mmCIF file of C-alpha atoms in Angstrom:
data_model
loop_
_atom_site.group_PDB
_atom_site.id
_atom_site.type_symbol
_atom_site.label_atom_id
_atom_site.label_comp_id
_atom_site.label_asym_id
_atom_site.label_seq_id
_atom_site.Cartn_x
_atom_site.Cartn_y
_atom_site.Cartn_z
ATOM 1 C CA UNK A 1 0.000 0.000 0.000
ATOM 2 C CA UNK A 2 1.478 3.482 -1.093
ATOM 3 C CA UNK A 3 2.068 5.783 2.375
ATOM 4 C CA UNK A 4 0.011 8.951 1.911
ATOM 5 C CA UNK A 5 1.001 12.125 3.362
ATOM 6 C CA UNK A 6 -1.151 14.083 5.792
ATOM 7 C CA UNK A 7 -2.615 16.191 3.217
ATOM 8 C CA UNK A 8 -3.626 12.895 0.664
ATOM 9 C CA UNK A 9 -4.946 11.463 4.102
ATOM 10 C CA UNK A 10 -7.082 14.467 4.675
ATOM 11 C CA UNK A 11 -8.249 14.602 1.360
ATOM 12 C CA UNK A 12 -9.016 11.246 1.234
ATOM 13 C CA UNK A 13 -11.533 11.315 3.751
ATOM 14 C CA UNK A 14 -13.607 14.060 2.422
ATOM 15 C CA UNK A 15 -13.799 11.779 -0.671
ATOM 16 C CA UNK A 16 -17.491 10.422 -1.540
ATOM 17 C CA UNK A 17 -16.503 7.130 -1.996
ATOM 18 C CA UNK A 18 -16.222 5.095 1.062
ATOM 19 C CA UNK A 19 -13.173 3.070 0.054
ATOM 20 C CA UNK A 20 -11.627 6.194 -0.282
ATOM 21 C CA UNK A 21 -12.181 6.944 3.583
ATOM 22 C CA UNK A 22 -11.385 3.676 4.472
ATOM 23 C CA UNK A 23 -7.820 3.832 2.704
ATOM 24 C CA UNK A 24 -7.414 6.893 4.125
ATOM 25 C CA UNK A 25 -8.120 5.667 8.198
ATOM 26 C CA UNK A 26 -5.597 2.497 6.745
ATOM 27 C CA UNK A 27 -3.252 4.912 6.197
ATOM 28 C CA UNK A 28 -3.276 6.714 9.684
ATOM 29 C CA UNK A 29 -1.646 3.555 11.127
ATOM 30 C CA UNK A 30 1.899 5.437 10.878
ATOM 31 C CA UNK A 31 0.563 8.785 11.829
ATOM 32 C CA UNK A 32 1.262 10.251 15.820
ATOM 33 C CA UNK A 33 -2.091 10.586 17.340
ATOM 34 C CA UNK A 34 -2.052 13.984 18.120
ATOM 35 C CA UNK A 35 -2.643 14.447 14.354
ATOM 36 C CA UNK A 36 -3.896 11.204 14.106
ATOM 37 C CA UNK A 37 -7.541 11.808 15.847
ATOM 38 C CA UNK A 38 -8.724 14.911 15.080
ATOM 39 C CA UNK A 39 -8.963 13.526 11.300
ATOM 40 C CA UNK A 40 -10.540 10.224 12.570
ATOM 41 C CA UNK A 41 -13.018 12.555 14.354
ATOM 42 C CA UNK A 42 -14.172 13.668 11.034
ATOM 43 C CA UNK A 43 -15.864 10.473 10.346
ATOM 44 C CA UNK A 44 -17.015 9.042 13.685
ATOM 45 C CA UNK A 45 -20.300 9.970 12.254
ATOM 46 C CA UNK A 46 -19.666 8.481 8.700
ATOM 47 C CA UNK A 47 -22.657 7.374 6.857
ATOM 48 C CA UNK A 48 -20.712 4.151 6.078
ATOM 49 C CA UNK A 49 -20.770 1.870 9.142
ATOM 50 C CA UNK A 50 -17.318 -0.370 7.873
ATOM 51 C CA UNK A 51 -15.859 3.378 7.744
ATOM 52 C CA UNK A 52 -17.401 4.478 11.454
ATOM 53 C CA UNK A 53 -15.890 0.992 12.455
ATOM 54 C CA UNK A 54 -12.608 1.547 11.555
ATOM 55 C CA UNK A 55 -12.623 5.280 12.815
ATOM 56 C CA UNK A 56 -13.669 3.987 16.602
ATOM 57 C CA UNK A 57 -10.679 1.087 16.188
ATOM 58 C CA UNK A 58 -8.179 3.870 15.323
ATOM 59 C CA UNK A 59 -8.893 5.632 18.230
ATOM 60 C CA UNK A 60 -7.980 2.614 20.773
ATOM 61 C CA UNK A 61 -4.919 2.485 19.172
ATOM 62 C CA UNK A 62 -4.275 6.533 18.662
ATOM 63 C CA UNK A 63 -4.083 7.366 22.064
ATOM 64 C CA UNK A 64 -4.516 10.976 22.955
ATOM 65 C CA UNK A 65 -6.828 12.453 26.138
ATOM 66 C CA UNK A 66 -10.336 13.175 23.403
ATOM 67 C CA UNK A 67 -10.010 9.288 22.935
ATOM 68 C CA UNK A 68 -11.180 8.108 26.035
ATOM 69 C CA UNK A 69 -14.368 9.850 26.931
ATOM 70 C CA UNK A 70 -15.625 9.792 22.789
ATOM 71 C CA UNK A 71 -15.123 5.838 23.269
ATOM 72 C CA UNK A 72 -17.377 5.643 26.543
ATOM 73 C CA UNK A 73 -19.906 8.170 25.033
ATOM 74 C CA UNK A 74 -20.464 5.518 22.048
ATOM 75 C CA UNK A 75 -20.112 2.650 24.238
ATOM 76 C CA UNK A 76 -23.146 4.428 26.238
ATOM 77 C CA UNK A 77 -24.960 6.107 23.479
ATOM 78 C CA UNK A 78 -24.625 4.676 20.106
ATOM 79 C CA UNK A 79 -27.687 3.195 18.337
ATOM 80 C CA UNK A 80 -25.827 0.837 16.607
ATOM 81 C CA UNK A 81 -25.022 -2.537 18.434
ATOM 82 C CA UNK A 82 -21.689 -2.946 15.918
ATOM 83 C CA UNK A 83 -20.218 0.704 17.187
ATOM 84 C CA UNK A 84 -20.858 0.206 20.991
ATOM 85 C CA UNK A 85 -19.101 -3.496 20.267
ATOM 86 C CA UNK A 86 -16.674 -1.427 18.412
ATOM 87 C CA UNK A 87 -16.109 1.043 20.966
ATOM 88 C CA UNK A 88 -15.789 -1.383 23.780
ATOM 89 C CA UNK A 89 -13.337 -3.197 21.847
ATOM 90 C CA UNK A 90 -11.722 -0.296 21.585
ATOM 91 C CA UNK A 91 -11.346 1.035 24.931
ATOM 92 C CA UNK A 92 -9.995 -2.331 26.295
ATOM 93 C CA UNK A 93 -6.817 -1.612 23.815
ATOM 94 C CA UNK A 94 -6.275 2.329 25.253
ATOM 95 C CA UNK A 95 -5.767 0.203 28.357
ATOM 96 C CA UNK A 96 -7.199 3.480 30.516
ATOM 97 C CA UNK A 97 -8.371 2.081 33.603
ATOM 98 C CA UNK A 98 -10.786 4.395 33.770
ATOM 99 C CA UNK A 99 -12.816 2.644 31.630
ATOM 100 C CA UNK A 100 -13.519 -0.289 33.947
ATOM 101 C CA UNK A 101 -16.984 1.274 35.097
ATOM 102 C CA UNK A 102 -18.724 1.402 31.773
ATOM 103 C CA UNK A 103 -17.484 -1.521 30.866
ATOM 104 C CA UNK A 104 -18.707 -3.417 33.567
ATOM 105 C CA UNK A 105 -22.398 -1.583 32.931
ATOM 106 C CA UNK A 106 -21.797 -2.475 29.049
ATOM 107 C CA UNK A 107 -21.729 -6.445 29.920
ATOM 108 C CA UNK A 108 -25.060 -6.192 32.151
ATOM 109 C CA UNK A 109 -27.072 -3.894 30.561
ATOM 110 C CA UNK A 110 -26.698 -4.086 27.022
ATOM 111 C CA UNK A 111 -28.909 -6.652 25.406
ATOM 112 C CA UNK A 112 -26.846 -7.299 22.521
ATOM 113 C CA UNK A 113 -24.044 -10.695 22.880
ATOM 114 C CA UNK A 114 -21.576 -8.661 20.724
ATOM 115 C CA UNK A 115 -21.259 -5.428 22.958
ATOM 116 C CA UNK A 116 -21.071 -8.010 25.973
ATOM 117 C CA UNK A 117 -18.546 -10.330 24.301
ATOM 118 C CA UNK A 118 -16.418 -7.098 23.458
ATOM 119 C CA UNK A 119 -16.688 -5.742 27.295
ATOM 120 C CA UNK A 120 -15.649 -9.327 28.546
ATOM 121 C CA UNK A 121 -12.607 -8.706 26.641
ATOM 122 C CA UNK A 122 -11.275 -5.675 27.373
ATOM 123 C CA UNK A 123 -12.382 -6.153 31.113
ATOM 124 C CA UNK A 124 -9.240 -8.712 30.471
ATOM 125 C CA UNK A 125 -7.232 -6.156 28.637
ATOM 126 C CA UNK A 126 -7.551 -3.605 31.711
ATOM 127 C CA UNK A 127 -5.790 -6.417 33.765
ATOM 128 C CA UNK A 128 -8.049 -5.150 36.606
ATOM 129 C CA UNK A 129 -8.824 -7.641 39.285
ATOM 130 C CA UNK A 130 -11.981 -6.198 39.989
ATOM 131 C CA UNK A 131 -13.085 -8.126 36.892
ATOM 132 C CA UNK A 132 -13.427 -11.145 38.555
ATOM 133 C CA UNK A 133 -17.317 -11.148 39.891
ATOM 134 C CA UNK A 134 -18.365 -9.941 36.401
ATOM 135 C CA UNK A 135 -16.288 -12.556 34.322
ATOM 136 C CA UNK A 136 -17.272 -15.628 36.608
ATOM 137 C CA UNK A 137 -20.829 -14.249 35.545
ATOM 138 C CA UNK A 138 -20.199 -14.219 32.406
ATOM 139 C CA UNK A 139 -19.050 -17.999 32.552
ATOM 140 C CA UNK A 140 -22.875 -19.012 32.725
ATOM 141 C CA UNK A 141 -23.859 -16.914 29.618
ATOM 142 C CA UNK A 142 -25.715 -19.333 27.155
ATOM 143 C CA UNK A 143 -23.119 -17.434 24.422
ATOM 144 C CA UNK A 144 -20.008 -19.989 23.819
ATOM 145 C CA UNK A 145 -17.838 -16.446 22.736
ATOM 146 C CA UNK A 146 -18.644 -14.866 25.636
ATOM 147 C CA UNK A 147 -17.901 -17.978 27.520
ATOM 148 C CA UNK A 148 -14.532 -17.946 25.798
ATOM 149 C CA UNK A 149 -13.979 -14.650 26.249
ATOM 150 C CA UNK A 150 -14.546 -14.970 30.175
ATOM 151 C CA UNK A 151 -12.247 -17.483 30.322
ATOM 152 C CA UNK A 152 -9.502 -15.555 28.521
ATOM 153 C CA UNK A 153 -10.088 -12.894 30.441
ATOM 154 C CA UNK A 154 -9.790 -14.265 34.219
ATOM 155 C CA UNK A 155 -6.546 -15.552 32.944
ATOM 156 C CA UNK A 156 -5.664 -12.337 31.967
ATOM 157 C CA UNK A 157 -6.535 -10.816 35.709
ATOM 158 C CA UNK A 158 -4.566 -13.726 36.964
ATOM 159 C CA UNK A 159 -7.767 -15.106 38.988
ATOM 160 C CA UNK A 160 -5.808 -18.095 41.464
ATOM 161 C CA UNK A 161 -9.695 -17.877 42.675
ATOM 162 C CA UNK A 162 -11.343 -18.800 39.285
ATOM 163 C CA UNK A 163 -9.367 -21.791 38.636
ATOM 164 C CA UNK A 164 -12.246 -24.263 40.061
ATOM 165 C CA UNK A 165 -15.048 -22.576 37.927
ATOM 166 C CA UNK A 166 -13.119 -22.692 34.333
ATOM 167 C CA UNK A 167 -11.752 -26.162 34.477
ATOM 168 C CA UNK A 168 -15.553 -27.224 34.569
ATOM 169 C CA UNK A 169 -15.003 -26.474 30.911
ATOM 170 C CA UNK A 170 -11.948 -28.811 30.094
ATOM 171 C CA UNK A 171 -14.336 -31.182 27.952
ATOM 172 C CA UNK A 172 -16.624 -29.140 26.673
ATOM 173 C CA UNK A 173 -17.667 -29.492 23.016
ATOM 174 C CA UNK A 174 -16.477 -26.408 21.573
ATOM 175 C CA UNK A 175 -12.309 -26.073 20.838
ATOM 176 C CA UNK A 176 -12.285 -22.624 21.203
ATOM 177 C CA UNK A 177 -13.247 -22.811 24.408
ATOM 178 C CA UNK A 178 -10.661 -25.748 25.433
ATOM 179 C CA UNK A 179 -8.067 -23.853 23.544
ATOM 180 C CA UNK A 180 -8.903 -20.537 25.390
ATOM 181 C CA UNK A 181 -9.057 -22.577 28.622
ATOM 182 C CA UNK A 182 -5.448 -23.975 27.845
ATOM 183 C CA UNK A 183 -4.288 -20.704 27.219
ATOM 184 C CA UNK A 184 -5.807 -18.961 30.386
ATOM 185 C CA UNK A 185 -3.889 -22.144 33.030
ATOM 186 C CA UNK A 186 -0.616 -20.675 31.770
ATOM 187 C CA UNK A 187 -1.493 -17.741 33.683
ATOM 188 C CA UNK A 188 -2.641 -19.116 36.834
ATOM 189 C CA UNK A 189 0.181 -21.599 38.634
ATOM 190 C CA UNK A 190 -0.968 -24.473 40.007
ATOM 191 C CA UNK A 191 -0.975 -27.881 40.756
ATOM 192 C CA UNK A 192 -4.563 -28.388 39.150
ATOM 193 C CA UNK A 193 -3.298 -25.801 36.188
ATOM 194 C CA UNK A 194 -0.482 -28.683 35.631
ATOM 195 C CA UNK A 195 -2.806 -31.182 35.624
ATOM 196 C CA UNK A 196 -5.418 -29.950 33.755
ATOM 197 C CA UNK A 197 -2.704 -28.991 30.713
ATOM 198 C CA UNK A 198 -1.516 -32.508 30.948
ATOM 199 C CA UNK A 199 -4.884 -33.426 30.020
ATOM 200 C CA UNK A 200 -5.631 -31.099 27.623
ATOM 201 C CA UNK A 201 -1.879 -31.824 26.237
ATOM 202 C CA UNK A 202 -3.029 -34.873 24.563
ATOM 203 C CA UNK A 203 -6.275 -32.975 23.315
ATOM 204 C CA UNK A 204 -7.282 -33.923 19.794
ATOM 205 C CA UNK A 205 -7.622 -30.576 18.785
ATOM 206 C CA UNK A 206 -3.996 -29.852 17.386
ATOM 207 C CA UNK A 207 -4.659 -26.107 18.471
ATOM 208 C CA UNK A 208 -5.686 -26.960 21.886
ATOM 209 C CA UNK A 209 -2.606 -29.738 22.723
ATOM 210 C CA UNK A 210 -0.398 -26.721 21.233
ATOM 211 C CA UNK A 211 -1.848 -24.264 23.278
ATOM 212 C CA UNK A 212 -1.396 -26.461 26.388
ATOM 213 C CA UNK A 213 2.059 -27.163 25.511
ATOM 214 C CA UNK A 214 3.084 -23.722 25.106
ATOM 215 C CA UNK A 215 1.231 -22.689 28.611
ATOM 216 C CA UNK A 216 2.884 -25.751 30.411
ATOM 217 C CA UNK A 217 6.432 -24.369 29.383
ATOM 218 C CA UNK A 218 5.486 -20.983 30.806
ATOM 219 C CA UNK A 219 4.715 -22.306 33.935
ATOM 220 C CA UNK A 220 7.825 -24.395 33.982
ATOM 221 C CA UNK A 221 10.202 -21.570 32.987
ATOM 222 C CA UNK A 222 8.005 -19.237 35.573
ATOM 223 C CA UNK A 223 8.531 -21.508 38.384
ATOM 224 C CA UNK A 224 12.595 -22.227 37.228
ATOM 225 C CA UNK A 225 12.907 -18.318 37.731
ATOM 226 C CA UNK A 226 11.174 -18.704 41.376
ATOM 227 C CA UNK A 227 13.627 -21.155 42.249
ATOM 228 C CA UNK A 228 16.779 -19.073 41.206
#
């Protein structure tokens, strides 16, 4: 992809034709965020959704002090399930802890699986313990992503608590979810963590045996650093 300059960018997203705009976000990757947002502001409000979507990414990964509260303000306020999924998504990668709150209200109040599934995430992003009570509730959701994405997530937060409650789903049907689980142990050290990867070691899902192989050598190298 050519590299535009800051006026092409500019230019770019005044363009009627949505691809246009959308090259033109693409092409903000490389750009500070100080300059960076106050173009992506010009199209938070795009009539293209993929274009309004890629504007609310960029500003989780532009990080500048507007990019917080516009994220929560969409998370809150947008009428469009997609952009408040978006926009949760996206404040879980700004890592601002100050985002905890709404997304906390985001997983019980909004009625839509994606905005939930997206909160669940970034709830592991922000590394917060706090997380816990709302993950282990999300561990009964009938949703197998947001199931996954609980699990992930606790392992993220480094929950020595929620090791009994996820390794209820060590044979459950779905991969993802045994692969997420195998993932998530490498996190939390423990003699049942050991165990369970053991198990899940010899999975038949070539993702999920990989996964627990890869988490059993953290652990091992984790606990070799203890003992120097």
């Amino acid at each position: 992809m050519t590299t535009l300059s800051l006026e092409q960018i500019a230019a770019k997203l005044e363009s009627e034709n949505s691809a246009d705009r959308m090259v033109a976000l693409a092409n903000l990757r490389n750009v500070p965020a100080a300059e960076a947002v106050p173009l992506i502001k010009k199209v938070l409000n795009d009539e293209s959704l993929q274009v309004r979507s890629m504007a609310v990414f960029a500003l989780g990964v532009k990080p500048t002090a507007e990019c917080y509260p516009i994220l929560v303000k969409l998370l809150e306020t947008d009428p469009d399930y997609g952009i408040r999924a978006d926009a949760a998504g996206a404040l879980g990668y700004l890592e601002d802890i100050r985002a905890f709150e709404a997304l906390v209200r985001a997983f019980y109040e909004d009625t839509q699986w994606l905005v939930r599934f997206s909160a669940a995430v970034s709830l592991g992003n922000l590394k917060d313990p706090r997380a816990r009570d709302v993950l282990l509730k999300a561990l009964d959701c009938e949703q197998v992503v947001i199931q996954q994405a609980a699990i992930s997530a606790l392992g993220e937060i480094k929950d020595m608590g929620a090791i009994d409650r996820i390794l209820n789903f060590a044979q459950s049907e779905d991969w993802l979810i045994r692969q997420r689980l195998a993932e998530a142990l490498g996190n939390l050290p423990s003699v049942k963590s050991v165990s369970a990867l053991k198990y899940l070691e010899k999975d038949k899902n070539s993702q999920v045996s990989q996964a627990a192989t890869i988490s059993l050598d953290r652990l091992s190298k984790a606990e070799s650093s203890v003992d120097s």
